[in-house]
Coordinates of C-alpha atoms in Angstrom, one line a residue:
M211 CA 88.3 96.5 50.6
S212 CA 86.3 98.2 53.4
K213 CA 87.4 102.6 53.5
R214 CA 87.0 101.4 56.9
Y215 CA 90.5 100.0 56.6
N216 CA 93.3 101.7 57.5
N217 CA 96.2 100.0 55.2
G218 CA 98.2 102.7 55.6
G219 CA 98.3 103.1 51.6
N220 CA 101.2 100.2 51.2
G221 CA 98.9 97.9 49.1
A222 CA 98.0 95.1 51.7
V223 CA 96.0 94.7 54.8
K224 CA 96.7 92.7 58.1
V225 CA 95.7 89.0 58.1
G226 CA 93.1 89.8 61.0
Q227 CA 91.7 92.8 59.0
A228 CA 91.0 90.8 56.0
I229 CA 89.6 88.2 57.7
A230 CA 87.3 90.8 59.7
E231 CA 86.4 92.0 56.4
I232 CA 85.6 88.6 54.6
L233 CA 83.3 88.0 57.7
R234 CA 81.4 91.4 56.9
R235 CA 81.3 90.4 53.6
E236 CA 79.2 87.2 54.5
G237 CA 76.7 88.8 56.1
I238 CA 78.0 88.2 59.8
E239 CA 76.7 90.8 62.3
I240 CA 77.9 89.0 65.7
L241 CA 81.0 87.8 66.7
C242 CA 80.4 85.7 69.8
G243 CA 83.5 84.9 71.5
Y244 CA 85.7 84.9 74.8
P245 CA 89.4 86.5 74.9
V246 CA 92.0 86.1 73.9
N247 CA 91.3 85.7 70.2
H248 CA 92.6 89.1 68.2
L249 CA 90.0 88.9 65.5
I250 CA 87.5 90.2 68.4
E251 CA 89.3 93.5 67.7
F252 CA 89.2 93.4 64.3
A253 CA 86.2 92.6 63.6
A254 CA 84.8 95.9 66.5
A255 CA 86.6 98.1 64.4
I256 CA 84.3 97.2 61.2
D257 CA 80.9 97.1 63.5
I258 CA 80.7 93.9 63.9
R259 CA 79.4 93.4 67.3
P260 CA 81.4 91.2 69.8
I261 CA 79.2 89.0 72.3
M262 CA 81.6 88.1 75.5
V263 CA 80.6 85.4 77.3
R264 CA 81.4 83.2 80.2
Q265 CA 82.1 80.5 79.0
E266 CA 82.7 78.9 75.6
R267 CA 79.6 76.6 75.1
I268 CA 77.3 79.3 75.5
G269 CA 79.2 81.5 73.2
L270 CA 78.4 78.4 70.4
H271 CA 74.9 77.8 71.6
M272 CA 74.2 81.5 70.5
A273 CA 76.1 81.3 67.4
D274 CA 73.7 78.3 66.7
A275 CA 70.7 79.8 67.2
I276 CA 71.6 82.8 64.9
S277 CA 72.3 80.2 62.1
R278 CA 69.2 78.4 62.6
L279 CA 66.5 81.5 62.9
S280 CA 67.8 82.2 59.2
S281 CA 67.5 79.0 58.2
G282 CA 71.2 79.7 57.3
R283 CA 71.3 82.4 55.5
K284 CA 72.5 84.3 58.3
L285 CA 75.4 82.6 59.5
G286 CA 76.6 82.2 63.5
A287 CA 80.1 83.0 64.2
F288 CA 82.4 82.1 67.7
C289 CA 85.8 82.7 68.0
M290 CA 88.2 81.9 71.2
Q291 CA 91.6 81.7 72.9
H292 CA 93.9 78.9 71.5
G293 CA 94.7 76.6 74.5
P294 CA 92.6 76.4 76.8
G295 CA 89.3 78.3 75.0
A296 CA 89.4 75.8 72.2
E297 CA 89.5 72.9 74.8
N298 CA 86.7 74.0 76.7
A299 CA 84.4 75.0 72.9
Y300 CA 85.0 71.6 71.8
G301 CA 81.7 70.5 73.4
G302 CA 80.0 73.3 72.1
V303 CA 81.2 72.3 68.7
A304 CA 80.4 68.8 69.0
Q305 CA 76.7 69.8 69.8
C306 CA 76.5 72.3 66.2
F307 CA 77.4 68.9 64.9
G308 CA 75.3 66.5 66.4
E309 CA 72.1 68.6 65.3
S310 CA 73.7 69.7 61.9
V311 CA 73.8 73.2 62.3
P312 CA 76.3 75.5 60.0
V313 CA 78.2 77.8 62.4
L314 CA 81.9 79.6 61.2
V315 CA 84.4 78.4 64.5
L316 CA 87.4 80.7 64.5
P317 CA 89.6 79.4 67.2
M318 CA 92.9 80.9 67.6
G319 CA 95.9 78.8 67.3
Y320 CA 99.8 78.4 68.9
Q321 CA 102.5 80.1 67.0
R322 CA 103.3 78.2 64.2
R323 CA 106.4 76.8 65.3
L324 CA 104.9 75.4 68.5
A325 CA 101.3 74.2 66.7
Q326 CA 102.7 70.5 66.3
L327 CA 103.9 70.1 69.2
E328 CA 102.7 68.1 72.6
P329 CA 100.4 69.2 74.3
N330 CA 99.7 71.9 73.0
F331 CA 95.9 71.7 71.7
N332 CA 95.6 71.7 68.1
A333 CA 92.3 72.3 67.0
T334 CA 92.1 71.8 63.6
Q335 CA 93.3 68.1 64.4
A336 CA 91.5 67.9 67.9
M337 CA 87.9 69.2 66.3
R338 CA 88.0 66.8 62.4
S339 CA 85.6 64.5 64.0
V340 CA 83.1 67.1 65.4
T341 CA 83.1 69.6 62.2
K342 CA 82.4 69.2 58.8
S343 CA 85.7 70.8 57.7
A344 CA 88.7 72.0 60.3
E345 CA 91.8 74.2 58.2
A346 CA 94.6 76.5 59.6
I347 CA 95.8 79.5 57.8
W348 CA 99.5 79.1 57.5
L349 CA 100.2 81.5 54.9
P350 CA 98.6 84.7 54.9
Q351 CA 98.2 85.4 51.3
E352 CA 96.0 81.9 51.4
T353 CA 93.3 83.7 54.1
P354 CA 90.3 84.3 51.7
N355 CA 91.0 80.6 49.8
V356 CA 90.6 79.4 53.4
L357 CA 87.6 81.4 53.9
R358 CA 86.0 80.8 51.3
R359 CA 86.8 77.1 51.6
A360 CA 84.7 77.4 54.5
F361 CA 82.2 79.5 53.9
T362 CA 81.2 77.0 50.4
R363 CA 80.8 73.9 53.3
L364 CA 78.5 76.2 55.5
R365 CA 76.4 77.7 52.7
N366 CA 76.3 74.1 51.1
G367 CA 75.0 70.9 51.4
R368 CA 74.0 69.2 55.1
G369 CA 74.7 71.6 57.6
G370 CA 77.6 71.1 60.6
P371 CA 80.0 73.7 62.2
C372 CA 83.4 74.5 60.2
L373 CA 86.6 75.3 61.7
V374 CA 89.3 78.2 60.6
E375 CA 92.0 78.1 62.9
I376 CA 94.2 81.3 63.2
P377 CA 97.8 81.0 64.6
S378 CA 98.2 83.2 67.1
D379 CA 101.7 85.0 65.4
I380 CA 100.2 85.1 61.6
F381 CA 97.1 88.3 62.7
N382 CA 99.6 91.1 61.5
E383 CA 101.2 89.5 58.6
E384 CA 100.2 91.1 55.6
V385 CA 97.5 90.1 52.5
P386 CA 97.7 91.5 49.3
E387 CA 94.8 94.3 48.3
P388 CA 92.7 94.6 47.0
L389 CA 91.5 91.8 48.7
D390 CA 90.5 89.0 46.6
Y391 CA 87.3 87.6 47.9
T392 CA 83.5 87.4 46.6
P393 CA 80.7 85.7 49.0
V394 CA 80.4 82.2 48.3
V395 CA 77.0 81.0 46.1
S396 CA 74.8 78.7 47.9
T397 CA 73.2 76.1 45.7
R398 CA 70.3 73.5 45.9
Y399 CA 70.0 69.9 44.6
G400 CA 66.8 67.8 43.9
P401 CA 66.3 63.9 43.9
D402 CA 66.4 61.7 40.6
P403 CA 63.2 62.3 38.8
V404 CA 62.4 58.5 38.3
D405 CA 62.3 58.2 41.9
V406 CA 60.1 61.2 42.3
E407 CA 57.8 59.3 40.2
R408 CA 58.1 56.0 42.0
A409 CA 57.6 57.7 45.2
A410 CA 54.6 59.7 43.9
A411 CA 53.0 56.1 43.2
M412 CA 53.8 54.6 46.2
L413 CA 52.3 57.6 48.0
A414 CA 49.1 57.8 45.8
D415 CA 48.9 54.1 46.5
A416 CA 49.3 54.2 50.5
K417 CA 45.8 53.8 52.3
R418 CA 47.5 55.2 55.2
P419 CA 50.5 57.2 54.7
V420 CA 52.0 59.3 57.2
I421 CA 55.0 62.1 56.9
Y422 CA 57.6 62.4 59.6
A423 CA 59.1 66.2 58.9
G424 CA 62.9 66.8 60.3
T425 CA 65.1 70.0 60.9
G426 CA 66.1 70.0 57.1
V427 CA 62.6 71.1 56.5
H428 CA 63.3 74.3 58.4
W429 CA 66.6 74.6 56.8
A430 CA 64.8 74.1 53.5
R431 CA 62.2 76.7 54.2
A432 CA 59.5 74.0 53.0
W433 CA 56.9 74.8 55.2
P434 CA 54.2 75.2 52.6
Q435 CA 55.5 72.7 50.7
L436 CA 55.4 70.3 53.5
R437 CA 51.4 72.0 54.4
A438 CA 50.4 71.3 50.7
L439 CA 51.6 67.5 50.2
A440 CA 50.4 66.4 53.9
E441 CA 46.6 68.5 52.8
L442 CA 46.8 67.0 49.3
L443 CA 47.6 63.2 50.6
A444 CA 45.7 64.2 53.5
A445 CA 48.6 62.7 55.5
P446 CA 49.0 63.2 59.3
V447 CA 52.3 64.9 60.0
T448 CA 54.7 64.1 62.8
T449 CA 57.9 65.8 63.4
S450 CA 61.1 65.1 65.0
L451 CA 62.2 67.4 68.5
G452 CA 64.3 69.3 65.7
G453 CA 61.3 69.7 63.1
K454 CA 58.9 71.0 65.8
S455 CA 56.9 74.2 64.4
A456 CA 57.8 72.8 60.8
F457 CA 54.3 72.1 60.6
P458 CA 51.5 73.8 62.7
E459 CA 50.4 71.9 65.4
T460 CA 47.1 73.5 65.7
H461 CA 46.6 71.9 62.1
P462 CA 43.9 69.1 62.2
L463 CA 46.4 66.8 60.5
S464 CA 49.0 67.3 63.0
A465 CA 49.7 64.6 65.3
G466 CA 52.3 66.3 66.9
S467 CA 56.4 66.0 67.8
G468 CA 58.3 63.2 69.7
G469 CA 61.7 62.3 71.6
V470 CA 61.7 60.7 74.6
A471 CA 58.4 62.1 75.4
A472 CA 55.4 62.3 73.0
P473 CA 51.9 63.2 72.7
A474 CA 49.2 59.9 72.0
T475 CA 48.8 60.7 68.4
M476 CA 52.5 60.4 67.5
P477 CA 53.0 56.8 67.9
H478 CA 48.8 55.9 66.9
V479 CA 49.2 57.5 63.4
L480 CA 53.4 55.5 62.5
K481 CA 51.8 52.5 64.2
A482 CA 48.7 52.7 61.7
A483 CA 51.4 53.9 58.7
D484 CA 51.6 51.5 55.6
V485 CA 54.0 54.3 54.0
I486 CA 56.0 57.0 56.1
L487 CA 57.6 59.4 54.3
G488 CA 60.4 60.7 56.4
V489 CA 61.4 64.4 54.5
G490 CA 64.6 66.2 55.9
C491 CA 65.1 63.9 58.6
S492 CA 68.1 61.4 59.2
F493 CA 66.2 58.5 60.6
T494 CA 69.1 58.6 63.5
E495 CA 68.4 56.1 66.0
S496 CA 68.9 57.2 69.7
S497 CA 67.0 57.6 72.7
F498 CA 66.1 60.7 72.2
A499 CA 64.1 59.8 69.0
V500 CA 60.7 58.5 68.5
P501 CA 61.8 54.9 67.0
M502 CA 60.2 53.6 63.7
P503 CA 57.8 50.8 63.9
K504 CA 59.1 47.4 62.1
G505 CA 58.1 46.4 59.0
K506 CA 56.8 49.8 57.2
R507 CA 57.5 50.6 53.5
I508 CA 59.8 53.9 53.9
I509 CA 60.5 56.7 51.6
H510 CA 63.3 58.3 52.6
A511 CA 63.8 62.3 51.7
T512 CA 67.3 63.4 53.1
L513 CA 70.1 66.0 51.7
D514 CA 72.6 63.8 52.5
P515 CA 73.0 60.2 50.8
N516 CA 75.0 58.6 54.5
H517 CA 71.8 58.7 56.3
L518 CA 70.2 55.9 53.8
N519 CA 69.8 52.7 55.1
K520 CA 71.9 54.0 58.1
D521 CA 69.6 53.3 61.2
V522 CA 66.0 52.3 59.4
P523 CA 65.4 50.2 55.9
V524 CA 64.4 52.6 53.4
E525 CA 62.5 51.1 50.2
L526 CA 63.3 54.6 48.4
G527 CA 65.6 57.2 48.5
L528 CA 65.3 60.7 47.6
I529 CA 68.2 63.0 48.0
G530 CA 68.0 66.4 47.5
D531 CA 66.9 69.8 49.3
A532 CA 63.7 69.2 51.1
A533 CA 61.8 71.8 49.4
L534 CA 62.6 70.7 46.3
T535 CA 61.8 67.7 46.9
L536 CA 58.4 67.8 48.1
E537 CA 57.8 70.7 44.7
A538 CA 58.5 67.8 42.8
L539 CA 56.3 65.3 44.8
I540 CA 53.2 67.7 44.2
A541 CA 53.9 67.9 40.9
A542 CA 54.3 64.3 40.2
L543 CA 51.0 63.7 42.2
K544 CA 49.1 66.0 40.0
D545 CA 47.9 62.9 37.4
R546 CA 47.7 60.8 40.4
I547 CA 45.3 62.8 42.7
R548 CA 43.7 65.0 40.7
E549 CA 42.2 67.5 43.8
A550 CA 43.3 67.2 47.3
R551 CA 41.7 64.6 49.7
D552 CA 39.4 64.7 52.2
G553 CA 41.0 64.6 55.1
A554 CA 38.2 64.7 57.9
A555 CA 38.4 61.0 58.8
V556 CA 41.9 61.4 59.4
A557 CA 41.7 64.6 61.2
A558 CA 38.5 62.7 63.3
E559 CA 41.0 60.0 64.1
I560 CA 43.8 62.1 65.2
A561 CA 41.4 64.2 67.9
A562 CA 39.6 61.2 68.9
V563 CA 43.2 59.9 70.1
R564 CA 44.4 63.0 71.3
R565 CA 41.0 64.1 73.5
P566 CA 41.6 60.6 76.2
W567 CA 45.6 61.6 76.3
L568 CA 45.1 64.9 77.5
E569 CA 41.9 64.1 80.2
R570 CA 44.6 61.8 81.1
W571 CA 47.5 64.3 81.7
S572 CA 44.9 67.3 82.3
A573 CA 45.5 65.7 86.4
K574 CA 48.9 67.2 86.4
L575 CA 48.7 70.4 83.9
D576 CA 45.9 71.7 85.9
S577 CA 47.0 70.7 89.2
D578 CA 46.8 73.2 92.0
A579 CA 49.5 71.0 94.3
V580 CA 52.3 72.5 96.0
P581 CA 54.9 72.1 95.3
L582 CA 54.2 72.9 91.8
S583 CA 53.7 70.4 89.3
P584 CA 56.1 71.1 86.3
Y585 CA 53.1 70.4 84.2
R586 CA 51.0 73.6 85.5
V587 CA 53.7 75.9 84.9
I588 CA 54.0 75.1 81.0
R589 CA 50.1 74.9 81.0
D590 CA 50.4 78.4 82.2
L591 CA 53.1 79.6 80.4
M592 CA 51.7 78.6 76.8
R593 CA 48.1 79.9 78.2
T594 CA 49.4 83.2 78.9
V595 CA 52.4 84.0 76.4
D596 CA 51.3 85.4 72.6
V597 CA 52.6 81.6 71.1
A598 CA 52.3 82.8 67.5
N599 CA 55.2 86.0 68.4
T600 CA 57.4 83.3 71.0
I601 CA 60.7 81.2 69.9
I602 CA 61.2 78.7 72.9
T603 CA 63.6 76.0 73.6
H604 CA 63.7 73.3 76.4
D605 CA 66.5 71.9 78.0
A606 CA 68.3 68.7 78.2
G607 CA 66.4 66.0 81.0
S608 CA 63.1 66.3 82.4
P609 CA 62.5 70.0 80.3
R610 CA 62.5 68.6 77.3
D611 CA 60.5 65.8 78.2
Q612 CA 57.8 67.7 80.0
L613 CA 57.8 70.7 77.8
S614 CA 57.8 69.2 73.9
P615 CA 54.7 66.8 73.9
F616 CA 52.1 70.0 75.3
W617 CA 53.6 73.1 73.7
V618 CA 51.6 73.5 70.7
A619 CA 54.0 75.2 68.0
T620 CA 51.8 77.3 65.1
E621 CA 54.8 79.0 63.2
P622 CA 58.0 78.1 61.6
L623 CA 61.1 78.5 64.0
S624 CA 58.7 79.2 66.9
Y625 CA 60.5 76.1 68.4
L626 CA 64.2 75.2 68.9
G627 CA 64.2 71.5 69.5
W628 CA 67.1 69.4 69.4
G629 CA 68.2 66.0 70.5
K630 CA 70.8 64.3 68.9
T631 CA 73.3 65.0 71.6
T632 CA 71.7 66.6 74.9
Q633 CA 74.3 68.5 76.9
L634 CA 72.6 70.4 79.8
G635 CA 72.6 74.3 79.3
Y636 CA 72.4 74.1 75.3
G637 CA 68.9 76.0 76.1
L638 CA 70.2 79.4 77.5
G639 CA 72.4 80.3 74.5
L640 CA 69.9 79.0 72.3
A641 CA 67.4 82.1 73.8
M642 CA 70.3 84.3 74.1
G643 CA 71.5 83.9 70.1
A644 CA 67.2 83.6 68.7
K645 CA 66.6 87.2 70.8
L646 CA 70.0 88.5 68.9
A647 CA 68.5 87.3 65.9
R648 CA 65.0 87.9 66.2
P649 CA 65.0 90.9 68.9
E650 CA 60.7 91.5 68.3
K651 CA 60.5 87.7 69.6
L652 CA 60.0 86.8 73.1
C653 CA 62.5 84.3 73.6
I654 CA 62.4 81.7 76.6
N655 CA 64.4 79.2 78.0
V656 CA 62.7 76.2 79.5
W657 CA 65.5 74.9 82.0
G658 CA 66.1 72.9 85.3
D659 CA 67.7 73.0 88.2
A660 CA 70.9 70.5 86.7
A661 CA 71.2 72.6 83.5
I662 CA 71.3 76.1 85.4
G663 CA 74.6 74.6 87.3
F664 CA 76.5 74.0 83.9
T665 CA 75.9 77.6 82.4
G666 CA 73.6 79.7 84.7
M667 CA 76.8 82.2 84.5
D668 CA 75.8 83.4 81.5
F669 CA 72.8 85.0 82.8
E670 CA 75.0 87.7 83.7
T671 CA 76.0 87.6 79.8
A672 CA 72.1 88.2 78.9
V673 CA 72.3 91.2 81.7
R674 CA 75.5 92.9 80.1
E675 CA 74.9 92.5 76.6
R676 CA 71.0 93.7 76.8
I677 CA 69.7 90.8 75.5
P678 CA 66.2 90.6 77.4
I679 CA 65.2 86.6 77.6
L680 CA 62.6 85.0 79.7
S681 CA 64.3 82.1 81.5
I682 CA 62.0 79.4 83.0
L683 CA 63.3 77.5 86.0
L684 CA 61.8 74.5 87.0
N685 CA 63.7 73.8 90.6
N686 CA 62.9 70.9 92.3
F687 CA 66.1 70.4 94.3
S688 CA 66.9 67.4 92.6
M689 CA 68.2 65.4 89.8
A690 CA 64.7 64.1 89.4
I691 CA 65.1 61.8 86.3
E692 CA 68.3 60.2 88.2
L693 CA 66.2 59.0 91.3
K694 CA 65.3 55.7 89.9
I695 CA 68.4 54.5 89.0
M696 CA 70.5 56.2 91.8
Q697 CA 68.5 54.8 94.8
I698 CA 71.6 53.4 97.0
S699 CA 73.8 56.5 96.4
T700 CA 71.0 58.9 97.4
E701 CA 69.6 56.7 100.3
K702 CA 73.1 56.7 101.4
Y703 CA 74.9 60.2 99.9
R704 CA 72.3 62.7 98.8
S705 CA 74.0 62.0 95.6
T706 CA 71.1 63.7 93.5
D707 CA 70.2 66.3 95.7
I708 CA 71.2 70.0 94.2
S709 CA 70.4 73.7 95.5
G710 CA 70.6 77.2 95.0
D711 CA 68.6 80.5 95.0
Y712 CA 68.4 80.9 91.7
A713 CA 65.9 83.8 91.5
A714 CA 68.4 85.7 93.9
M715 CA 71.6 84.8 91.5
A716 CA 69.5 86.8 88.8
R717 CA 68.9 89.9 90.6
A718 CA 72.6 89.5 91.7
F719 CA 73.6 89.7 88.2
G720 CA 71.8 92.8 87.3
G721 CA 68.5 91.0 85.7
Y722 CA 64.8 90.2 87.3
G723 CA 64.6 87.2 89.5
E724 CA 61.2 85.8 90.8
R725 CA 60.9 82.9 92.8
V726 CA 57.1 81.7 92.7
E727 CA 55.5 78.8 95.0
R728 CA 52.0 78.9 94.5
P729 CA 50.0 78.0 91.3
E730 CA 47.7 81.2 92.1
D731 CA 51.2 83.3 91.2
I732 CA 52.4 81.3 88.2
V733 CA 50.5 83.7 85.6
P734 CA 50.9 86.9 87.4
A735 CA 54.3 86.0 87.6
I736 CA 54.9 85.3 84.2
R737 CA 53.1 88.1 83.3
R738 CA 55.7 90.5 85.4
G739 CA 58.7 88.6 83.7
I740 CA 57.1 89.5 79.9
E741 CA 57.0 93.1 80.7
Q742 CA 60.6 93.1 82.3
T743 CA 61.7 91.9 78.6
R744 CA 59.9 94.3 77.3
N745 CA 61.9 97.1 79.2
G746 CA 65.1 95.6 78.6
V747 CA 65.7 93.6 81.2
P748 CA 66.2 89.3 81.4
A749 CA 64.1 87.6 83.7
L750 CA 64.7 84.3 85.4
L751 CA 61.1 83.2 86.9
E752 CA 62.2 80.2 89.4
F753 CA 59.5 77.6 90.0
I754 CA 59.3 75.4 93.1
T755 CA 58.1 72.2 91.5
A756 CA 57.7 68.8 92.7
K757 CA 59.9 66.0 91.8
E758 CA 58.0 64.6 88.7
T759 CA 59.3 62.0 87.0
E760 CA 56.5 60.6 84.7
V761 CA 56.0 62.0 81.2
S762 CA 54.4 61.1 78.5
R763 CA 56.5 58.2 76.7
P764 CA 55.1 57.1 73.1
T765 CA 53.9 53.6 73.2

C-alpha cells in the first residue's frame, strides 16, 4: 500500500482509499467528475488530479479522449453522484459504448439497503446495455476483485466503458492490508494462420484491392503496418471517421475518410475495388458511415467476431488485433509479392479524381462572401495551424460534414473522428481531454451554434481547470441542417432559429472570446487565438457564417 495512506496502523484501509490506490497503480492520473462522490477526495489525497465539470456528459467525453490519445494505454476515468448524477451521465456512457472507447465509470450508488428500491436509479442495472461490464461493490473485501475484473475488461478485447458502482455507505468500511492488487495484464490475439494465407492469396490476386481502415488501427497502433501493406499492394487506403489519421492523407495512396460527407476519391476507389480489406472496423451500417458497395469481395479483419456479417456480407474473417493481423498478412504476402508494387498509376488515378473535386469546391473554400462560408473558415484554419502538431475534432451535424472531407490529417491520432452515435456537444470534451493528455499539442474543437447550446457552459471548465484549447464556433444563428425538413415550423414559428453572443460568453467565463465577420479577419483572429492558448488561456473564436447546407456527399 502506498505510504501516502494513513491507515491508523490497524492493518486495514477504507474502501475509498483502496479504490483510489488501485486507480493509481493502474496509471490513472486524472479523475474527471462531479460531486458528490467521495472518491474525489480519496483520489486527491494521493495526487490523482480531480477535474470538476459543469455537467456529467462532458466529464465522460474528456475521459474518452484521454483513453483515445494513448490508444488505451492510459485510461480515462469518470465519477459522479448517485441518482441524478448517474442519470445525467447516461448519454456520455452510451457515446463511449457506441465508439468502443475504454473508460472506467465510477458512479456512487444509493445505500445498499435502498439500492434495489424504486424509484432509485440503479446504475449497474440501468447502464448494463451501454457498458462492456457493470458491477457494484457490495462487500468491502471484494473491492480488489471487482476493480480487477473491470480493468481486465478495459485492457483486453474490443473497447468499451466498464462501470463499477460504489454504494455511498461502503466508502468508510475496511479492506484488509496489504492490498491484494497488481495491475492487470493486457493481451493481444491474432487471426488463424489458415485464414491469413487465404486472405493473402485474395489480396495478391486482386486487380484493384482497397483497404478500409477503422478505429481499431488506432487502438492497436498499427499505423506503420497499415502503411507497409498499402505500399506493398499499391492499394488505396480509405478510413472511417473514427479511423481518420490512421493513414497520412498526404500519402499518394490516400483516398481520404468519410461519413455523411467524403472526398470524391473515397467512393471512387470503393466502387472500383474488386477486393476490400476492412481492418480495425466494424462495417456498421449507419447514416454517418460511407456504405460499402454491393457485390464486392470483402475480407473483414476485426477484433470482435460479432462484427462479422453483422451489416456487410464477408467472404473471409480475420479475428484479432489489427497490428498482429497486418503483420501476418505482410509476412504471408512476401512469397507472393517479391517487392512492393508500383503505385504510380493508382496514385495518379486518385489525384485525377481529387483535382476536379477540389476545383468544384473552391468557390466555397476560397469564398470572400459575408456572412462567411464555413468552408473558408476551415480552409484558413488548416493553412494557419501547424497541422502535424494539432489535434482536432468535429462536432455533430454540419461541422462534422464540413470539416472531415477537407481536413488533411498527417499524424496518427491528430484527428479524433466519431460517428456511431452523434451527440451534439461531444467535441468540446474531446478537445479538453486531448489537451490534458497531450498538453504540448494545439487542441481544437470545431462546432456549431446548436452544439454549444448543449455543452457550452463547460468552456468555463476549460478556463477554471487551465485547459487552454482553441474552440472554433461556426455560428449561423440557425439549425441550418434542419431547414429542409422543418419548413412549415420555421416559416410559422421560426423553430430553427437560435441565437447568442458566444464570444462574449467566453469572455464572461474568463477566457478569450472574439467574433469574426469578415474573411480578411479570419487568419489574424486564428493567430490571436493560438497565442492565447500558448499563454494558458482557452480561446473561443466565433465566426458568423452563412446558412450553408451543401456537403460533399459520397456518390
